[in-house]
Short mmCIF file of C-alpha atoms and ligand atoms in Angstrom, two decimals:
data_model
loop_
_atom_site.label_atom_id
_atom_site.label_comp_id
_atom_site.label_asym_id
_atom_site.label_seq_id
_atom_site.Cartn_x
_atom_site.Cartn_y
_atom_site.Cartn_z
CA UNK A 1 76.41 45.81 -51.44
CA UNK A 2 75.82 43.50 -48.49
CA UNK A 3 72.36 42.13 -48.08
CA UNK A 4 70.66 42.91 -44.81
CA UNK A 5 69.77 39.22 -44.67
CA UNK A 6 73.44 38.26 -44.68
CA UNK A 7 74.66 35.87 -41.97
CA UNK A 8 77.95 36.60 -40.16
CA UNK A 9 79.93 34.25 -37.98
CA UNK A 10 82.16 35.46 -35.16
CA UNK A 11 84.67 33.32 -33.29
CA UNK A 12 86.81 34.64 -30.45
CA UNK A 13 90.22 35.88 -31.60
CA UNK A 14 93.26 35.25 -29.41
CA UNK A 15 93.86 38.98 -29.22
CA UNK A 16 92.39 42.27 -30.41
CA UNK A 17 94.93 44.82 -31.46
CA UNK A 18 95.16 47.74 -33.83
CA UNK A 19 93.78 51.07 -34.90
CA UNK A 20 90.33 51.71 -36.27
CA UNK A 21 89.30 54.49 -38.61
CA UNK A 22 85.77 55.37 -37.59
CA UNK A 23 83.00 56.40 -39.98
CA UNK A 24 81.88 60.02 -39.68
CA UNK A 25 79.36 60.78 -36.96
CA UNK A 26 75.83 59.98 -38.12
CA UNK A 27 74.00 62.65 -36.11
CA UNK A 28 76.41 65.39 -37.20
CA UNK A 29 76.30 64.21 -40.85
CA UNK A 30 72.49 64.47 -41.03
CA UNK A 31 72.68 67.98 -39.64
CA UNK A 32 75.58 69.00 -41.92
CA UNK A 33 73.42 68.47 -45.00
CA UNK A 34 70.17 69.79 -43.52
CA UNK A 35 71.56 73.02 -42.04
CA UNK A 36 73.83 73.67 -45.05
CA UNK A 37 70.80 72.95 -47.25
CA UNK A 38 69.09 75.88 -45.53
CA UNK A 39 72.08 78.19 -45.96
CA UNK A 40 72.91 80.54 -48.78
CA UNK A 41 76.08 79.42 -50.64
CA UNK A 42 78.24 76.33 -50.86
CA UNK A 43 79.71 74.24 -48.05
CA UNK A 44 82.35 71.48 -48.16
CA UNK A 45 81.81 68.62 -45.77
CA UNK A 46 84.34 65.83 -45.40
CA UNK A 47 84.21 62.48 -43.58
CA UNK A 48 80.44 62.38 -44.18
CA UNK A 49 78.87 59.26 -42.63
CA UNK A 50 78.73 56.42 -45.17
CA UNK A 51 75.68 54.57 -43.79
CA UNK A 52 72.26 54.27 -45.36
CA UNK A 53 70.60 56.57 -42.83
CA UNK A 54 72.58 59.61 -43.93
CA UNK A 55 72.11 58.64 -47.56
CA UNK A 56 68.35 58.82 -46.91
CA UNK A 57 68.78 62.42 -45.76
CA UNK A 58 70.90 63.24 -48.84
CA UNK A 59 68.29 61.71 -51.16
CA UNK A 60 65.38 63.53 -49.52
CA UNK A 61 67.20 66.86 -49.66
CA UNK A 62 68.12 66.35 -53.32
CA UNK A 63 64.41 65.82 -54.00
CA UNK A 64 63.75 69.10 -52.19
CA UNK A 65 66.11 71.03 -54.51
CA UNK A 66 69.40 70.95 -52.56
CA UNK A 67 72.38 70.31 -54.84
CA UNK A 68 74.67 67.77 -53.21
CA UNK A 69 77.69 66.48 -55.12
CA UNK A 70 80.30 63.92 -54.12
CA UNK A 71 83.79 65.35 -54.56
CA UNK A 72 86.44 62.86 -55.70
CA UNK A 73 86.07 59.26 -56.75
CA UNK A 74 83.32 57.10 -55.24
CA UNK A 75 82.84 56.12 -52.49
CA UNK A 76 84.04 59.59 -51.51
CA UNK A 77 82.92 60.90 -48.13
CA UNK A 78 83.50 64.47 -49.25
CA UNK A 79 80.36 66.45 -50.15
CA UNK A 80 79.72 69.83 -51.75
CA UNK A 81 76.35 71.19 -50.65
CA UNK A 82 74.70 74.20 -52.30
CA UNK A 83 72.11 75.69 -49.97
CA UNK A 84 68.67 76.92 -51.00
CA UNK A 85 68.74 80.16 -48.94
CA UNK A 86 65.80 78.66 -47.06
CA UNK A 87 63.53 78.05 -50.07
CA UNK A 88 63.07 74.38 -50.78
CA UNK A 89 61.30 72.92 -53.80
CA UNK A 90 58.20 70.78 -53.54
CA UNK A 91 59.39 67.18 -53.95
CA UNK A 92 57.88 65.44 -56.98
CA UNK A 93 57.24 62.31 -55.03
CA UNK A 94 56.96 60.87 -51.54
CA UNK A 95 60.14 61.47 -49.49
CA UNK A 96 61.59 58.21 -48.18
CA UNK A 97 63.49 58.34 -44.87
CA UNK A 98 64.18 54.58 -44.95
CA UNK A 99 65.12 53.41 -41.45
CA UNK A 100 66.13 56.88 -40.26
CA UNK A 101 64.04 58.64 -37.62
CA UNK A 102 66.50 61.55 -37.61
CA UNK A 103 65.75 62.14 -41.31
CA UNK A 104 62.00 61.95 -40.83
CA UNK A 105 61.74 64.04 -37.68
CA UNK A 106 64.17 66.81 -38.65
CA UNK A 107 62.72 67.14 -42.15
CA UNK A 108 59.18 67.26 -40.72
CA UNK A 109 60.19 70.31 -38.66
CA UNK A 110 61.86 71.95 -41.63
CA UNK A 111 59.03 71.25 -44.08
CA UNK A 112 56.37 72.54 -41.68
CA UNK A 113 57.57 76.05 -42.52
CA UNK A 114 57.92 75.62 -46.30
CA UNK A 115 54.99 76.55 -48.58
CA UNK A 116 54.89 73.10 -50.21
CA UNK A 117 53.08 69.80 -49.77
CA UNK A 118 55.24 66.95 -48.53
CA UNK A 119 54.68 63.30 -47.68
CA UNK A 120 57.39 61.48 -45.73
CA UNK A 121 57.45 57.75 -45.28
CA UNK A 122 59.95 55.13 -44.15
CA UNK A 123 60.46 51.40 -43.75
CA UNK A 124 58.24 49.23 -41.55
CA UNK A 125 60.37 49.91 -38.44
CA UNK A 126 60.21 53.69 -38.91
CA UNK A 127 56.48 53.61 -39.69
CA UNK A 128 55.88 51.99 -36.29
CA UNK A 129 57.91 54.52 -34.25
CA UNK A 130 56.20 57.32 -32.27
CA UNK A 131 55.58 60.56 -34.14
CA UNK A 132 53.01 62.11 -31.78
CA UNK A 133 55.84 63.63 -29.71
CA UNK A 134 56.85 65.55 -32.85
CA UNK A 135 53.41 66.35 -34.26
CA UNK A 136 52.12 67.79 -30.97
CA UNK A 137 54.64 70.67 -30.60
CA UNK A 138 54.56 71.35 -34.34
CA UNK A 139 50.75 71.70 -34.11
CA UNK A 140 51.24 74.20 -31.27
CA UNK A 141 53.42 76.20 -33.68
CA UNK A 142 50.57 76.23 -36.20
CA UNK A 143 51.93 73.48 -38.45
CA UNK A 144 49.56 71.52 -40.64
CA UNK A 145 50.93 68.03 -40.24
CA UNK A 146 49.08 64.75 -40.13
CA UNK A 147 50.02 61.14 -39.58
CA UNK A 148 48.41 57.74 -39.47
CA UNK A 149 46.71 56.48 -36.36
CA UNK A 150 45.51 59.84 -35.06
CA UNK A 151 48.77 61.63 -35.97
CA UNK A 152 50.93 59.22 -34.01
CA UNK A 153 52.60 57.28 -36.84
CA UNK A 154 54.25 57.85 -40.23
CA UNK A 155 53.74 58.35 -43.13
CA UNK A 156 53.42 62.05 -42.36
CA UNK A 157 51.67 64.57 -44.59
CA UNK A 158 52.72 68.21 -44.23
CA UNK A 159 51.15 71.26 -45.82
CA UNK A 160 53.79 73.82 -44.88
CA UNK A 161 52.89 77.41 -44.02
CA UNK A 162 53.33 80.21 -41.50
CA UNK A 163 54.44 79.17 -38.02
CA UNK A 164 54.72 80.89 -34.67
CA UNK A 165 57.37 80.34 -32.00
CA UNK A 166 56.51 78.41 -28.84
CA UNK A 167 57.59 78.15 -25.25
CA UNK A 168 57.65 74.39 -24.78
CA UNK A 169 58.82 71.81 -22.30
CA UNK A 170 60.24 68.69 -23.96
CA UNK A 171 58.83 65.75 -22.02
CA UNK A 172 60.98 63.26 -23.90
CA UNK A 173 64.75 63.93 -23.89
CA UNK A 174 64.89 63.61 -27.67
CA UNK A 175 67.44 65.50 -29.76
CA UNK A 176 65.40 64.66 -32.85
CA UNK A 177 62.26 66.36 -31.53
CA UNK A 178 64.31 69.28 -30.19
CA UNK A 179 66.03 69.73 -33.56
CA UNK A 180 62.73 69.50 -35.47
CA UNK A 181 61.26 72.28 -33.31
CA UNK A 182 64.40 74.40 -33.82
CA UNK A 183 64.16 73.94 -37.61
CA UNK A 184 60.52 75.02 -37.46
CA UNK A 185 61.41 77.86 -35.07
CA UNK A 186 63.95 79.31 -37.54
CA UNK A 187 61.05 79.88 -39.93
CA UNK A 188 58.46 81.01 -37.35
CA UNK A 189 57.26 84.41 -36.21
CA UNK A 190 58.55 85.18 -32.70
CA UNK A 191 60.95 83.43 -30.40
CA UNK A 192 61.02 79.69 -29.68
CA UNK A 193 61.98 78.67 -26.15
CA UNK A 194 62.61 75.04 -25.24
CA UNK A 195 63.04 73.60 -21.76
CA UNK A 196 64.72 70.20 -21.59
CA UNK A 197 64.21 67.94 -18.56
CA UNK A 198 67.53 66.27 -19.36
CA UNK A 199 70.25 67.25 -21.81
CA UNK A 200 70.29 65.44 -25.13
CA UNK A 201 72.89 65.70 -27.92
CA UNK A 202 73.41 69.36 -28.81
CA UNK A 203 74.78 69.18 -32.38
CA UNK A 204 71.91 71.27 -33.81
CA UNK A 205 72.53 74.05 -31.30
CA UNK A 206 76.24 74.01 -32.23
CA UNK A 207 75.48 74.20 -35.98
CA UNK A 208 73.08 77.09 -35.49
CA UNK A 209 75.56 79.02 -33.32
CA UNK A 210 78.25 78.66 -35.96
CA UNK A 211 76.04 79.47 -38.92
CA UNK A 212 74.83 82.84 -37.64
CA UNK A 213 71.44 82.05 -36.06
CA UNK A 214 70.40 83.91 -32.90
CA UNK A 215 70.42 81.02 -30.45
CA UNK A 216 71.35 80.98 -26.78
CA UNK A 217 71.48 78.10 -24.38
CA UNK A 218 71.35 78.42 -20.64
CA UNK A 219 71.50 75.21 -18.64
CA UNK A 220 68.77 73.04 -20.09
CA UNK A 221 66.91 75.90 -21.83
CA UNK A 222 67.32 77.11 -25.39
CA UNK A 223 66.06 80.36 -26.98
CA UNK A 224 66.00 80.77 -30.73
CA UNK A 225 65.00 83.80 -32.81
CA UNK A 226 63.63 83.34 -36.31
CA UNK A 227 66.11 83.85 -39.14
CA UNK A 228 66.37 87.43 -40.33
CA UNK A 229 68.90 86.39 -43.01
CA UNK A 230 69.85 82.97 -44.43
CA UNK A 231 72.32 80.83 -42.52
CA UNK A 232 75.99 81.08 -43.49
CA UNK A 233 77.32 77.83 -45.01
CA UNK A 234 79.60 75.83 -42.72
CA UNK A 235 82.61 73.86 -44.01
CA UNK A 236 83.52 71.03 -41.69
CA UNK A 237 85.31 67.76 -41.21
CA UNK A 238 82.95 65.44 -39.39
CA UNK A 239 84.45 63.69 -36.34
CA UNK A 240 84.41 59.90 -36.03
CA UNK A 241 81.19 58.47 -34.64
CA UNK A 242 81.42 57.72 -30.92
CA UNK A 243 78.36 55.47 -31.26
CA UNK A 244 80.35 53.30 -33.70
CA UNK A 245 83.46 53.56 -31.50
CA UNK A 246 81.45 52.22 -28.54
CA UNK A 247 81.50 48.63 -29.88
CA UNK A 248 85.29 48.66 -29.90
CA UNK A 249 85.53 50.35 -26.50
CA UNK A 250 83.48 47.51 -25.06
CA UNK A 251 85.40 44.89 -27.10
CA UNK A 252 88.74 46.25 -25.86
CA UNK A 253 87.59 46.33 -22.25
CA UNK A 254 86.11 42.79 -22.15
CA UNK A 255 88.54 40.81 -24.29
CA UNK A 256 91.36 39.24 -22.24
CA UNK A 257 94.11 40.38 -24.63
CA UNK A 258 93.26 43.71 -26.17
CA UNK A 259 94.64 47.09 -27.05
CA UNK A 260 92.65 49.18 -29.53
CA UNK A 261 93.01 52.80 -30.67
CA UNK A 262 90.12 54.77 -32.14
CA UNK A 263 91.39 57.84 -33.98
CA UNK A 264 89.52 61.16 -34.34
CA UNK A 265 86.56 60.11 -32.23
CA UNK A 266 83.91 62.75 -31.46
CA UNK A 267 83.87 63.54 -27.73
CA UNK A 268 81.00 66.01 -27.48
CA UNK A 269 80.03 65.86 -23.77
CA UNK A 270 76.39 65.15 -24.68
CA UNK A 271 77.61 61.92 -26.31
CA UNK A 272 80.36 60.62 -24.01
CA UNK A 273 78.10 58.84 -21.52
CA UNK A 274 79.48 55.51 -22.74
CA UNK A 275 83.04 56.49 -21.78
CA UNK A 276 81.84 57.62 -18.34
CA UNK A 277 79.88 54.41 -17.81
CA UNK A 278 82.72 52.13 -18.92
CA UNK A 279 85.20 54.07 -16.77
CA UNK A 280 82.87 53.70 -13.79
CA UNK A 281 82.95 49.93 -14.49
CA UNK A 282 86.76 50.04 -14.36
CA UNK A 283 87.59 50.21 -18.08
CA UNK A 284 91.08 51.39 -18.98
CA UNK A 285 90.28 54.13 -21.47
CA UNK A 286 92.59 56.97 -22.41
CA UNK A 287 91.81 60.13 -24.36
CA UNK A 288 94.76 61.68 -26.17
CA UNK A 289 95.26 64.49 -28.64
CA UNK A 290 92.09 66.24 -27.43
CA UNK A 291 91.10 69.11 -29.69
CA UNK A 292 88.21 71.06 -31.18
CA UNK A 293 87.47 71.01 -34.91
CA UNK A 294 84.63 73.15 -36.17
CA UNK A 295 82.58 73.46 -33.04
CA UNK A 296 82.91 69.82 -31.96
CA UNK A 297 85.50 68.24 -29.64
CA UNK A 298 87.37 65.09 -30.64
CA UNK A 299 90.21 62.90 -29.39
CA UNK A 300 92.10 59.68 -30.03
CA UNK A 301 90.77 57.05 -27.67
CA UNK A 302 92.55 53.90 -26.62
CA UNK A 303 91.19 51.04 -24.62
CA UNK A 304 92.84 47.99 -23.09
CA UNK A 305 91.82 44.77 -21.42
CA UNK A 306 90.14 45.67 -18.14
CA UNK A 307 88.59 44.08 -15.05
CA UNK A 308 85.00 45.32 -15.13
CA UNK A 309 82.55 45.54 -12.27
CA UNK A 310 78.79 46.13 -12.45
CA UNK A 311 77.26 49.61 -12.10
CA UNK A 312 73.83 51.22 -11.66
CA UNK A 313 72.93 53.70 -14.34
CA UNK A 314 69.80 55.79 -14.95
CA UNK A 315 68.30 59.29 -14.86
CA UNK A 316 70.00 62.10 -16.77
CA UNK A 317 72.92 59.82 -17.73
CA UNK A 318 70.68 57.83 -20.11
CA UNK A 319 70.23 60.32 -23.00
CA UNK A 320 74.03 60.72 -23.07
CA UNK A 321 74.49 57.05 -24.06
CA UNK A 322 71.06 56.04 -25.36
CA UNK A 323 72.35 54.38 -28.55
CA UNK A 324 75.19 52.64 -26.74
CA UNK A 325 73.08 50.72 -24.22
CA UNK A 326 73.02 47.43 -26.19
CA UNK A 327 76.85 47.53 -26.24
CA UNK A 328 76.90 48.48 -22.55
CA UNK A 329 74.72 45.44 -21.85
CA UNK A 330 77.47 43.26 -23.34
CA UNK A 331 79.99 44.91 -20.99
CA UNK A 332 77.57 44.21 -18.12
CA UNK A 333 77.53 40.49 -19.03
CA UNK A 334 81.31 40.33 -18.69
CA UNK A 335 81.51 42.42 -15.50
CA UNK A 336 81.73 41.14 -11.95
CA UNK A 337 78.42 41.64 -10.11
CA UNK A 338 75.19 43.26 -11.15
CA UNK A 339 74.62 46.04 -13.72
CA UNK A 340 71.27 47.83 -13.48
CA UNK A 341 70.06 50.07 -16.32
CA UNK A 342 66.91 52.11 -15.62
CA UNK A 343 65.00 55.09 -17.07
CA UNK A 344 65.77 53.82 -20.56
CA UNK A 345 62.21 53.03 -21.73
CA UNK A 346 63.03 54.98 -24.92
CA UNK A 347 65.00 51.95 -26.05
CA UNK A 348 61.73 50.15 -26.68
CA UNK A 349 60.87 52.58 -29.50
CA UNK A 350 64.20 52.67 -31.35
CA UNK A 351 64.85 50.77 -34.62
CA UNK A 352 63.62 47.75 -32.64
CA UNK A 353 62.68 47.11 -29.01
CA UNK A 354 66.28 47.12 -27.86
CA UNK A 355 65.52 46.14 -24.24
CA UNK A 356 63.66 43.01 -25.33
CA UNK A 357 65.96 42.10 -28.20
CA UNK A 358 69.37 42.49 -26.59
CA UNK A 359 68.10 40.72 -23.44
CA UNK A 360 66.70 37.84 -25.49
CA UNK A 361 69.76 37.35 -27.69
CA UNK A 362 72.38 37.67 -24.93
CA UNK A 363 70.31 35.26 -22.81
CA UNK A 364 70.46 32.78 -25.72
CA UNK A 365 74.24 33.06 -25.42
CA UNK A 366 74.12 32.20 -21.70
CA UNK A 367 73.81 35.64 -20.07
CA UNK A 368 71.51 36.15 -17.10
CA UNK A 369 69.36 39.25 -17.72
CA UNK A 370 66.10 40.38 -16.11
CA UNK A 371 64.13 42.66 -18.36
CA UNK A 372 62.57 45.74 -16.70
CA UNK A 373 59.93 47.97 -18.32
CA UNK A 374 62.56 50.72 -18.57
CA UNK A 375 65.83 48.81 -18.63
CA UNK A 376 67.42 45.60 -17.42
CA UNK A 377 69.31 43.95 -14.61
CA UNK A 378 72.34 42.02 -15.83
CA UNK A 379 73.93 39.45 -13.56
CA UNK A 380 77.49 39.53 -14.87
CA UNK A 381 80.19 36.93 -14.95
CA UNK A 382 78.29 34.12 -16.69
CA UNK A 383 80.16 32.30 -19.43
CA UNK A 384 78.84 33.19 -22.91
CA UNK A 385 78.58 30.49 -25.54
CA UNK A 386 78.27 31.14 -29.26
CA UNK A 387 74.96 30.13 -30.84
CA UNK A 388 72.50 31.35 -33.51
CA UNK A 389 71.33 34.87 -32.70
CA UNK A 390 69.32 37.52 -34.56
CA UNK A 391 69.83 41.22 -35.17
CA UNK A 392 66.06 41.80 -35.44
CA UNK A 393 66.94 44.09 -38.37
CA UNK A 394 68.57 46.52 -35.91
CA UNK A 395 72.13 47.67 -36.67
CA UNK A 396 73.01 48.31 -33.02
CA UNK A 397 71.83 44.84 -31.93
CA UNK A 398 73.86 43.21 -34.75
CA UNK A 399 77.09 45.00 -33.74
CA UNK A 400 76.57 44.38 -30.01
CA UNK A 401 76.09 40.64 -30.64
CA UNK A 402 79.27 40.58 -32.73
CA UNK A 403 81.17 42.04 -29.76
CA UNK A 404 79.64 39.44 -27.44
CA UNK A 405 80.84 36.82 -29.94
CA UNK A 406 84.44 37.96 -29.41
CA UNK A 407 84.36 36.61 -25.87
CA UNK A 408 81.94 33.69 -26.27
CA UNK A 409 83.01 30.08 -26.45
CA UNK A 410 82.60 28.72 -29.99
CA UNK A 411 80.87 30.32 -32.94
CA UNK A 412 78.27 33.09 -32.79
CA UNK A 413 76.11 33.12 -35.91
CA UNK A 414 74.30 36.41 -36.44
CA UNK A 415 71.41 36.57 -38.91
CA UNK A 416 70.38 39.76 -40.73
CA UNK A 417 73.91 41.01 -40.10
CA UNK A 418 74.04 43.19 -43.24
CA UNK A 419 71.91 45.69 -41.33
CA UNK A 420 75.16 47.26 -40.03
CA UNK A 421 75.02 49.24 -43.29
CA UNK A 422 72.58 51.60 -41.60
CA UNK A 423 75.36 53.27 -39.62
CA UNK A 424 78.67 51.43 -40.16
CA UNK A 425 79.00 49.67 -43.54
CA UNK A 426 82.67 48.73 -42.91
CA UNK A 427 82.00 47.34 -39.41
CA UNK A 428 82.93 43.74 -40.32
CA UNK A 429 86.16 44.87 -42.00
CA UNK A 430 87.07 46.96 -38.93
CA UNK A 431 86.38 44.00 -36.66
CA UNK A 432 88.41 41.69 -38.89
CA UNK A 433 91.34 44.13 -39.02
CA UNK A 434 91.88 44.04 -35.23
CA UNK A 435 91.09 40.34 -34.70
CA UNK A 436 94.26 38.26 -34.54
CA UNK A 437 94.43 34.54 -34.18
CA UNK A 438 97.92 33.94 -32.85
CA UNK A 439 99.81 35.19 -29.84
CA UNK A 440 102.50 37.31 -31.47
CA UNK A 441 101.47 40.80 -30.50
CA UNK A 442 103.51 43.16 -28.37
CA UNK A 443 100.65 44.33 -26.21
CA UNK A 444 100.31 44.31 -22.44
CA UNK A 445 96.80 42.88 -22.07
CA UNK A 446 95.73 40.81 -19.08
CA UNK A 447 97.48 37.47 -19.01
CA UNK A 448 99.70 38.38 -21.97
C1 LIG B 501 69.59 61.20 -32.69
C2 LIG B 501 68.95 61.26 -31.50
C3 LIG B 501 68.60 60.08 -30.70
C4 LIG B 501 69.38 58.86 -31.14
C5 LIG B 501 69.42 58.71 -32.62
C6 LIG B 501 70.04 59.93 -33.28
C7 LIG B 501 69.86 62.46 -33.42
O1 LIG B 501 67.23 59.80 -30.87
O2 LIG B 501 68.85 57.71 -30.55
O3 LIG B 501 70.14 57.56 -32.99
O4 LIG B 501 70.70 62.47 -34.34
O5 LIG B 501 69.24 63.48 -33.07
P1 LIG B 501 66.12 60.56 -29.99
O6 LIG B 501 66.29 61.98 -30.22
O7 LIG B 501 64.80 60.07 -30.46
O8 LIG B 501 66.41 60.14 -28.58
#
């Protein structure tokens, strides 16, 4: 297993060409085990995300009495999940969500309605991320949940019990908070109605629709009735993670000789903001073989060397690409003109302060970036030069810097690079597999 402290060196290849098999989508994988854990009966889930975050969810659920087996030889991504019909066991020990806010927040919603005592903790990054946004609506539902620092930080302590539905406006466009409230709402008395100011990823709503819950969505509002019978298990093949694909979309667009194909990539419209943004910048991206599997759309995506220009992005577009903004910043560095990213203050409370960290590290490489409280202004077209940079223990910063290294002069040395294991353990192998060092390819990239 790679150490998170591992150092990786990236030098620019002469061309980028090939196909990448993406890991399963992280957000959908968390939900596949949580919602099937609530169901009555067994579900088969394939292409489960291999990263540590989803493993944290699996471990927590196992400690709560959900039977989860790997089918086939390790490291199989095929799981058999036996649901609890909605009755979870009290965990013998503290539940550890590691680096994963999705694990912590969704399980907090679920455990608020279970008649057991639970304590959920995480690593130092997770224990410094905001939990008040979650605790507040759960309190309104009658949950007994406490956290450090006046209920604003983990570890969280939950004494589950009866809940009532709420009619609530989500101030933060967070799919994690929304999903936590829905998990609590399934176990509450009376209807739960949520009003979103902006759409966030809707995987939970899709799972609930497919598994027999009474849920309706209208525009940005969601109504959910409590469960009158356990959820029906859902077999599914998880689509490839568009958040992992984003690094290669940017790499393909900015490298002068590139043609990359990303097979079976999830294209849920609440996640495709990165494709829209890159297309607006002029990226040559094609979607082929578009289809629906389970209740989620997917496609094969190909990207080629492109001439990018700067864009302005903000408002409701932000939640649709929130995790991809560090990669988008790299695209902005290589674009002609100015790229302005606003309304993205949420990035400051992710696994690290992503506005500060990506701005700092890309600036070390020669980029010109002005940090804003809620985003950044990137003055594109500056030559990047490889140097020593840091991931700040954040998987998305590590992968974005690796992509910047593909177009920088010289060697980019990334410390704490093993952190990619959080979401994409085979990232370095994928990158290696498409990086070629001689001009023999039959592609049609710029200047080829
Ligand atoms: C996620 C939602 C987003 C995202 C995170 C995964 C999810 O967080 O950044 O990586 O699976 O629900 P927020 O809901 O806090 O915006």
